[in-house]
Amino acid sequence: MKLITSYGLLQMPPPCRRCGGLLMNKLRASYSENASDYDMNALFQILPRDLHDNLLNKSRHAQLLEVIMDLGRLPEACYLGESSRQYLRDTEVSMKELEYAQNAVGEFGEDNRTGIEGTLHRISAIRNREGKVVGLTCRVGRAIRGHIDMVQDLLQYGKSILFVGRPGVGKTTVMREIARVLSEELQKRVVIVDTSNEIGGGGDVPHPAIGGARRLHVLEPLMQHRVVIEAVENHMPEVIIVDEIGTEADVNACRSIAERGVMLVGTAHGERLKNIVENPTLCDLIGGVETVILGDQEARTRKCRKTILERKAPPTFPFCVEMRKRHYWVTHRTDRSVDLLLQGKKPLVEVRRRDKQFKVVIERWKMED
């Protein structure tokens, strides 16, 4: 792992060389997309036979993101990279084919999602006004070992980390691998609040990809905040992992947990830290924003307007990672970056990316793009 610098942003002492080196060696050795970690055939089995055979004959399994089946339209496969969408045949999807797939996966939850037991795949439904399924998004779930060497140094400090990024950039995959590394490599008590069974997979037995982490199910998406609190009060975790923090109740629960000294690793809706700052529901994750009226003298001293925006509290997540692309991440020290953003300035960040040899390069104190 080629590090231009690792700790300029943190300004903390480096982690134990012995533990950090051991972790890095194991991560390097395991960086691969191992087909045994996820069963592609289980996903293909719920599809019509011709789509099943078509996909099996293609060589791009490692790049497959999802299969889309909408009533009366041509079925599509979505891949990473260029030419990302491809039709799988020249005839439209029928209601009979959708019913077959629905029967194969079973009942959908209130969030119109379900999984395939023993795998990490996610099936999401589109319904019409009568409640009938008229479309399916069959999302491939993968366990990619070594993926978190982009931020492995941050895990050593026990500080909460928030990941943001557009859908499909790999946030849930990272959550899964962080759960494994923290529970197995660093021997932490880890509890996952798995609202849609995306991190730990379908079924009652969690997928091996999460290592020794424990998984709590959530009966309804709106109950996520209750299960987060339950995790702390009943199971004494050192780390809680929660995907898709999206409601005011979720934000309050996370803030409460942070105040109890538990490390949080979570994801939130938004592509960049700036989106979280500007979101009235989520901004408390980064300390909240308040309007402050300055006196005349103070305004002159600061050379600014009398009414300004300031961060009102320490952030729930001291670190924020923007996953711009799968192999290009931007790391913020949250408090400093938020303060600069509220002043209308660009924060200084660490850029973490992979080079052509897939080695991690960390560049510090870069002006954010």
Protein backbone atom coordinates (compact mmCIF):
# COMPACT_ATOMS: atom_id res chain seq x y z
CA MET A 1 0.00 0.00 0.00
CA LYS A 2 1.62 3.21 -1.17
CA LEU A 3 0.92 6.02 1.25
CA ILE A 4 1.93 9.54 0.34
CA THR A 5 0.66 10.34 3.80
CA SER A 6 -1.76 8.70 6.17
CA TYR A 7 -2.24 10.92 9.16
CA GLY A 8 -2.02 14.55 8.08
CA LEU A 9 -5.79 14.96 8.23
CA LEU A 10 -6.15 13.23 11.58
CA GLN A 11 -3.29 14.82 13.48
CA MET A 12 -3.23 11.86 15.81
CA PRO A 13 -0.43 9.42 16.61
CA PRO A 14 -0.22 6.51 14.14
CA PRO A 15 -1.74 3.19 15.18
CA CYS A 16 0.35 0.37 16.57
CA ARG A 17 2.77 -0.71 13.83
CA ARG A 18 2.45 -4.35 14.75
CA CYS A 19 -1.38 -4.41 14.64
CA GLY A 20 -1.63 -2.08 11.68
CA GLY A 21 0.96 -4.05 9.68
CA LEU A 22 -0.72 -7.36 10.46
CA LEU A 23 -4.07 -5.98 9.34
CA MET A 24 -2.63 -4.56 6.12
CA ASN A 25 -0.91 -7.83 5.19
CA LYS A 26 -4.14 -9.73 5.63
CA LEU A 27 -6.10 -7.16 3.64
CA ARG A 28 -3.58 -7.21 0.80
CA ALA A 29 -3.64 -10.98 0.63
CA SER A 30 -7.42 -11.11 0.52
CA TYR A 31 -8.16 -8.36 -2.02
CA SER A 32 -10.21 -10.23 -4.61
CA GLU A 33 -13.78 -10.70 -5.67
CA ASN A 34 -14.12 -14.32 -4.71
CA ALA A 35 -16.94 -16.07 -6.50
CA SER A 36 -17.42 -18.39 -3.52
CA ASP A 37 -18.46 -15.38 -1.42
CA TYR A 38 -21.64 -14.88 -3.37
CA ASP A 39 -23.80 -17.25 -5.41
CA MET A 40 -24.60 -15.74 -8.77
CA ASN A 41 -26.51 -18.83 -9.80
CA ALA A 42 -29.00 -18.29 -6.95
CA LEU A 43 -29.87 -14.94 -8.48
CA PHE A 44 -30.08 -16.31 -12.01
CA GLN A 45 -32.43 -19.07 -10.88
CA ILE A 46 -35.28 -16.65 -10.17
CA LEU A 47 -35.09 -15.26 -13.73
CA PRO A 48 -36.80 -16.62 -16.85
CA ARG A 49 -34.85 -19.53 -18.35
CA ASP A 50 -33.64 -17.64 -21.42
CA LEU A 51 -32.31 -14.76 -19.28
CA HIS A 52 -30.70 -17.28 -16.95
CA ASP A 53 -28.85 -18.94 -19.86
CA ASN A 54 -27.97 -15.59 -21.43
CA LEU A 55 -26.32 -14.31 -18.26
CA LEU A 56 -24.50 -17.59 -17.60
CA ASN A 57 -22.94 -17.38 -21.05
CA LYS A 58 -21.62 -13.86 -20.49
CA SER A 59 -18.13 -13.34 -19.09
CA ARG A 60 -18.83 -10.08 -17.24
CA HIS A 61 -20.17 -11.55 -13.99
CA ALA A 62 -17.72 -9.54 -11.90
CA GLN A 63 -19.08 -6.29 -13.36
CA LEU A 64 -22.80 -7.16 -13.15
CA LEU A 65 -24.69 -4.72 -10.88
CA GLU A 66 -28.34 -5.59 -11.41
CA VAL A 67 -30.97 -7.11 -13.68
CA ILE A 68 -34.09 -5.03 -14.39
CA MET A 69 -37.41 -6.60 -15.38
CA ASP A 70 -40.33 -4.24 -16.04
CA LEU A 71 -43.66 -5.40 -17.39
CA GLY A 72 -43.99 -4.77 -21.14
CA ARG A 73 -40.34 -3.71 -21.54
CA LEU A 74 -37.17 -5.46 -22.61
CA PRO A 75 -35.19 -6.96 -19.69
CA GLU A 76 -31.85 -5.24 -19.02
CA ALA A 77 -28.57 -6.02 -17.33
CA CYS A 78 -26.58 -3.16 -15.80
CA TYR A 79 -22.80 -3.38 -15.55
CA LEU A 80 -19.96 -1.29 -14.21
CA GLY A 81 -18.07 0.86 -16.65
CA GLU A 82 -18.80 1.79 -20.22
CA SER A 83 -21.69 0.18 -22.11
CA SER A 84 -23.24 -0.27 -18.70
CA ARG A 85 -26.79 -1.19 -19.84
CA GLN A 86 -27.52 -4.10 -22.17
CA TYR A 87 -30.78 -5.69 -23.27
CA LEU A 88 -30.91 -9.40 -22.57
CA ARG A 89 -33.37 -10.31 -25.33
CA ASP A 90 -35.70 -8.73 -27.88
CA THR A 91 -39.06 -9.68 -26.31
CA GLU A 92 -40.83 -7.87 -23.45
CA VAL A 93 -41.19 -9.09 -19.88
CA SER A 94 -44.54 -10.76 -19.19
CA MET A 95 -46.67 -10.81 -16.05
CA LYS A 96 -46.18 -14.57 -15.85
CA GLU A 97 -42.41 -14.11 -15.65
CA LEU A 98 -42.74 -11.52 -12.91
CA GLU A 99 -45.04 -13.82 -10.94
CA TYR A 100 -42.52 -16.66 -11.30
CA ALA A 101 -39.72 -14.50 -9.90
CA GLN A 102 -41.95 -13.24 -7.08
CA ASN A 103 -42.89 -16.80 -6.08
CA ALA A 104 -39.21 -17.77 -6.13
CA VAL A 105 -38.15 -15.07 -3.66
CA GLY A 106 -41.24 -15.00 -1.42
CA GLU A 107 -42.93 -12.07 0.29
CA PHE A 108 -41.64 -8.51 0.06
CA GLY A 109 -41.41 -6.30 3.15
CA GLU A 110 -43.12 -2.96 3.61
CA ASP A 111 -40.16 -1.33 1.88
CA ASN A 112 -40.83 -3.55 -1.17
CA ARG A 113 -37.53 -5.35 -0.71
CA THR A 114 -36.59 -8.93 -0.10
CA GLY A 115 -33.51 -11.13 -0.40
CA ILE A 116 -32.48 -14.59 -1.45
CA GLU A 117 -31.70 -16.69 1.62
CA GLY A 118 -28.03 -17.46 2.08
CA THR A 119 -26.92 -14.76 -0.35
CA LEU A 120 -26.36 -11.01 -0.35
CA HIS A 121 -28.60 -10.29 -3.33
CA ARG A 122 -31.48 -7.82 -3.01
CA ILE A 123 -34.74 -7.93 -4.93
CA SER A 124 -36.83 -4.74 -5.03
CA ALA A 125 -40.37 -4.52 -6.39
CA ILE A 126 -42.35 -1.85 -8.24
CA ARG A 127 -46.11 -2.15 -7.68
CA ASN A 128 -49.11 -0.71 -9.47
CA ARG A 129 -52.05 0.97 -7.73
CA GLU A 130 -53.67 -2.40 -7.06
CA GLY A 131 -50.52 -3.65 -5.32
CA LYS A 132 -49.45 -6.02 -8.09
CA VAL A 133 -45.75 -6.32 -8.85
CA VAL A 134 -45.08 -4.83 -12.29
CA GLY A 135 -41.31 -4.45 -12.06
CA LEU A 136 -38.29 -5.98 -10.34
CA THR A 137 -34.77 -4.74 -9.69
CA CYS A 138 -32.52 -7.72 -8.95
CA ARG A 139 -29.40 -6.24 -7.34
CA VAL A 140 -26.22 -8.30 -7.07
CA GLY A 141 -24.79 -8.44 -3.54
CA ARG A 142 -21.06 -9.05 -3.19
CA ALA A 143 -18.54 -9.60 -0.43
CA ILE A 144 -15.29 -7.95 -1.56
CA ARG A 145 -12.43 -8.57 0.82
CA GLY A 146 -9.77 -5.93 1.17
CA HIS A 147 -12.08 -3.19 -0.10
CA ILE A 148 -11.64 -1.11 3.06
CA ASP A 149 -7.89 -0.71 2.86
CA MET A 150 -8.85 2.74 1.55
CA VAL A 151 -9.80 3.69 5.14
CA GLN A 152 -8.23 0.99 7.29
CA ASP A 153 -6.13 3.55 9.18
CA LEU A 154 -9.29 5.33 10.36
CA LEU A 155 -10.64 2.16 11.98
CA GLN A 156 -7.74 2.03 14.42
CA TYR A 157 -8.96 5.08 16.33
CA GLY A 158 -12.46 4.00 17.27
CA LYS A 159 -14.01 7.21 15.91
CA SER A 160 -17.39 7.20 14.17
CA ILE A 161 -17.32 7.34 10.35
CA LEU A 162 -20.07 8.47 7.99
CA PHE A 163 -20.02 7.31 4.36
CA VAL A 164 -21.89 9.26 1.70
CA GLY A 165 -22.15 8.66 -2.03
CA ARG A 166 -24.59 8.12 -4.86
CA PRO A 167 -26.49 4.81 -5.14
CA GLY A 168 -24.44 1.98 -6.60
CA VAL A 169 -21.03 3.29 -5.58
CA GLY A 170 -20.51 0.47 -3.06
CA LYS A 171 -21.46 1.89 0.36
CA THR A 172 -23.20 -1.28 1.56
CA THR A 173 -20.30 -3.44 0.37
CA VAL A 174 -17.96 -1.32 2.48
CA MET A 175 -20.25 -1.62 5.54
CA ARG A 176 -20.15 -5.40 5.17
CA GLU A 177 -16.38 -5.55 4.97
CA ILE A 178 -15.92 -3.09 7.85
CA ALA A 179 -18.13 -5.36 9.98
CA ARG A 180 -15.90 -8.33 9.17
CA VAL A 181 -12.60 -6.53 9.80
CA LEU A 182 -13.71 -4.91 13.07
CA SER A 183 -15.20 -8.13 14.45
CA GLU A 184 -12.53 -10.58 13.29
CA GLU A 185 -9.30 -8.64 12.76
CA LEU A 186 -9.71 -6.08 15.54
CA GLN A 187 -11.80 -8.28 17.87
CA LYS A 188 -14.54 -5.69 18.47
CA ARG A 189 -18.10 -6.42 19.57
CA VAL A 190 -19.98 -5.35 16.44
CA VAL A 191 -23.74 -5.17 15.97
CA ILE A 192 -25.31 -4.46 12.57
CA VAL A 193 -28.77 -2.87 12.39
CA ASP A 194 -29.78 -4.45 9.09
CA THR A 195 -33.00 -2.72 8.07
CA SER A 196 -33.31 -4.30 4.61
CA ASN A 197 -31.09 -7.36 5.20
CA GLU A 198 -28.65 -5.90 2.68
CA ILE A 199 -25.55 -6.08 4.85
CA GLY A 200 -25.99 -9.55 6.34
CA GLY A 201 -28.08 -11.10 3.56
CA GLY A 202 -31.45 -12.81 3.52
CA GLY A 203 -32.54 -15.48 6.01
CA ASP A 204 -32.06 -15.91 9.74
CA VAL A 205 -28.39 -16.88 9.57
CA PRO A 206 -26.14 -13.93 8.59
CA HIS A 207 -23.87 -14.29 5.59
CA PRO A 208 -20.25 -15.24 6.46
CA ALA A 209 -19.11 -11.98 4.81
CA ILE A 210 -19.87 -10.02 8.01
CA GLY A 211 -17.46 -12.13 10.05
CA GLY A 212 -18.24 -12.33 13.77
CA ALA A 213 -20.59 -9.33 13.76
CA ARG A 214 -24.11 -9.86 15.09
CA ARG A 215 -27.11 -8.77 13.07
CA LEU A 216 -30.39 -7.28 14.30
CA HIS A 217 -33.41 -7.44 12.00
CA VAL A 218 -35.78 -4.48 11.64
CA LEU A 219 -39.46 -5.32 11.18
CA GLU A 220 -40.33 -2.01 9.49
CA PRO A 221 -38.02 0.68 8.08
CA LEU A 222 -39.58 3.35 10.33
CA MET A 223 -38.52 1.29 13.36
CA GLN A 224 -34.82 1.49 12.53
CA HIS A 225 -34.10 4.11 15.21
CA ARG A 226 -35.70 1.92 17.90
CA VAL A 227 -33.56 -1.06 16.95
CA VAL A 228 -30.43 1.14 17.01
CA ILE A 229 -31.21 2.11 20.62
CA GLU A 230 -32.11 -1.49 21.44
CA ALA A 231 -28.74 -2.63 20.11
CA VAL A 232 -26.92 -0.42 22.64
CA GLU A 233 -29.16 -1.13 25.60
CA ASN A 234 -29.42 -4.92 25.16
CA HIS A 235 -26.23 -6.13 23.49
CA MET A 236 -23.34 -3.95 24.74
CA PRO A 237 -21.65 -3.34 21.37
CA GLU A 238 -18.41 -1.46 20.91
CA VAL A 239 -19.42 -0.69 17.32
CA ILE A 240 -22.82 -0.23 15.67
CA ILE A 241 -23.18 -0.33 11.89
CA VAL A 242 -26.31 1.18 10.36
CA ASP A 243 -27.11 1.64 6.68
CA GLU A 244 -29.17 4.47 5.19
CA ILE A 245 -29.65 6.98 8.01
CA GLY A 246 -32.53 9.00 6.64
CA THR A 247 -35.05 10.22 9.22
CA GLU A 248 -34.95 12.66 12.11
CA ALA A 249 -35.53 9.76 14.50
CA ASP A 250 -32.50 7.93 13.03
CA VAL A 251 -30.36 11.05 13.45
CA ASN A 252 -31.42 11.48 17.09
CA ALA A 253 -30.72 7.83 17.83
CA CYS A 254 -27.24 8.09 16.32
CA ARG A 255 -26.46 11.22 18.29
CA SER A 256 -27.61 9.52 21.50
CA ILE A 257 -25.37 6.53 20.83
CA ALA A 258 -22.35 8.70 20.05
CA GLU A 259 -22.81 10.44 23.41
CA ARG A 260 -22.58 7.02 25.10
CA GLY A 261 -19.14 6.42 23.60
CA VAL A 262 -20.11 3.75 21.06
CA MET A 263 -18.41 3.87 17.66
CA LEU A 264 -20.83 4.30 14.75
CA VAL A 265 -20.26 3.39 11.13
CA GLY A 266 -23.10 4.52 8.91
CA THR A 267 -24.24 5.71 5.52
CA ALA A 268 -26.50 8.63 4.66
CA HIS A 269 -28.26 9.93 1.58
CA GLY A 270 -26.15 12.47 -0.28
CA GLU A 271 -23.17 12.55 -2.59
CA ARG A 272 -20.98 14.92 -0.58
CA LEU A 273 -20.57 16.36 2.90
CA LYS A 274 -22.05 19.60 1.61
CA ASN A 275 -25.34 17.79 0.92
CA ILE A 276 -25.50 16.70 4.57
CA VAL A 277 -24.81 20.26 5.76
CA GLU A 278 -27.66 21.57 3.62
CA ASN A 279 -30.12 18.83 4.60
CA PRO A 280 -32.27 20.04 7.55
CA THR A 281 -33.02 16.46 8.60
CA LEU A 282 -29.47 15.11 8.48
CA CYS A 283 -27.36 18.14 9.43
CA ASP A 284 -27.30 17.15 13.11
CA LEU A 285 -25.06 14.25 12.06
CA ILE A 286 -22.34 16.81 11.38
CA GLY A 287 -23.05 18.98 14.44
CA GLY A 288 -26.07 20.95 13.26
CA VAL A 289 -26.20 24.45 11.85
CA GLU A 290 -27.49 27.58 13.58
CA THR A 291 -27.82 31.26 12.67
CA VAL A 292 -25.69 33.59 14.78
CA ILE A 293 -26.02 37.41 14.90
CA LEU A 294 -22.71 39.16 15.54
CA GLY A 295 -22.16 42.53 17.11
CA ASP A 296 -20.87 45.37 14.95
CA GLN A 297 -17.33 45.13 16.26
CA GLU A 298 -17.19 41.34 15.88
CA ALA A 299 -18.49 41.54 12.32
CA ARG A 300 -15.82 44.13 11.45
CA THR A 301 -13.13 41.99 13.05
CA ARG A 302 -14.21 38.93 11.10
CA LYS A 303 -14.84 40.98 7.95
CA CYS A 304 -18.19 39.31 7.42
CA ARG A 305 -21.91 39.96 7.67
CA LYS A 306 -23.59 40.35 11.03
CA THR A 307 -25.74 37.24 10.39
CA ILE A 308 -23.71 34.11 9.81
CA LEU A 309 -24.10 30.32 9.95
CA GLU A 310 -22.09 28.30 12.47
CA ARG A 311 -21.84 24.69 13.59
CA LYS A 312 -23.65 24.42 16.89
CA ALA A 313 -22.26 21.18 18.37
CA PRO A 314 -19.55 18.53 17.90
CA PRO A 315 -20.38 16.21 15.00
CA THR A 316 -21.87 12.77 15.65
CA PHE A 317 -19.41 11.44 13.05
CA PRO A 318 -15.89 12.89 13.43
CA PHE A 319 -14.98 11.53 10.00
CA CYS A 320 -16.93 11.73 6.76
CA VAL A 321 -15.93 9.77 3.66
CA GLU A 322 -17.31 10.81 0.29
CA MET A 323 -17.30 7.83 -2.06
CA ARG A 324 -17.07 9.77 -5.33
CA LYS A 325 -16.29 6.60 -7.31
CA ARG A 326 -15.62 3.01 -6.34
CA HIS A 327 -11.88 3.70 -6.17
CA TYR A 328 -11.82 7.44 -5.51
CA TRP A 329 -12.78 8.59 -2.02
CA VAL A 330 -12.46 11.94 -0.25
CA THR A 331 -11.99 11.97 3.54
CA HIS A 332 -13.02 14.90 5.75
CA ARG A 333 -12.25 15.75 9.33
CA THR A 334 -15.91 16.65 9.77
CA ASP A 335 -15.73 19.56 12.20
CA ARG A 336 -13.05 21.43 10.24
CA SER A 337 -14.66 20.85 6.86
CA VAL A 338 -18.13 21.90 8.05
CA ASP A 339 -16.77 25.11 9.59
CA LEU A 340 -15.06 26.02 6.31
CA LEU A 341 -18.11 25.16 4.23
CA LEU A 342 -20.28 27.43 6.42
CA GLN A 343 -17.77 30.21 5.82
CA GLY A 344 -18.13 29.72 2.08
CA LYS A 345 -14.64 28.23 1.77
CA LYS A 346 -13.41 24.96 0.29
CA PRO A 347 -12.16 22.49 2.92
CA LEU A 348 -8.81 20.75 2.85
CA VAL A 349 -9.27 17.00 2.48
CA GLU A 350 -7.46 13.71 2.02
CA VAL A 351 -7.96 12.10 -1.38
CA ARG A 352 -7.81 8.31 -1.29
CA ARG A 353 -7.65 6.48 -4.60
CA ARG A 354 -6.24 3.41 -6.29
CA ASP A 355 -3.54 3.71 -8.92
CA LYS A 356 -3.23 1.55 -12.03
CA GLN A 357 -1.63 -1.23 -9.97
CA PHE A 358 -4.60 -1.07 -7.56
CA LYS A 359 -2.42 0.21 -4.73
CA VAL A 360 -3.93 2.79 -2.42
CA VAL A 361 -2.54 6.32 -2.70
CA ILE A 362 -3.47 8.89 -0.05
CA GLU A 363 -2.87 12.56 -0.82
CA ARG A 364 -3.29 15.00 2.05
CA TRP A 365 -4.28 18.61 2.36
CA LYS A 366 -5.76 18.92 -1.09
CA MET A 367 -8.30 21.63 -1.79
CA GLU A 368 -11.65 19.96 -2.36
CA ASP A 369 -12.78 19.90 -5.99
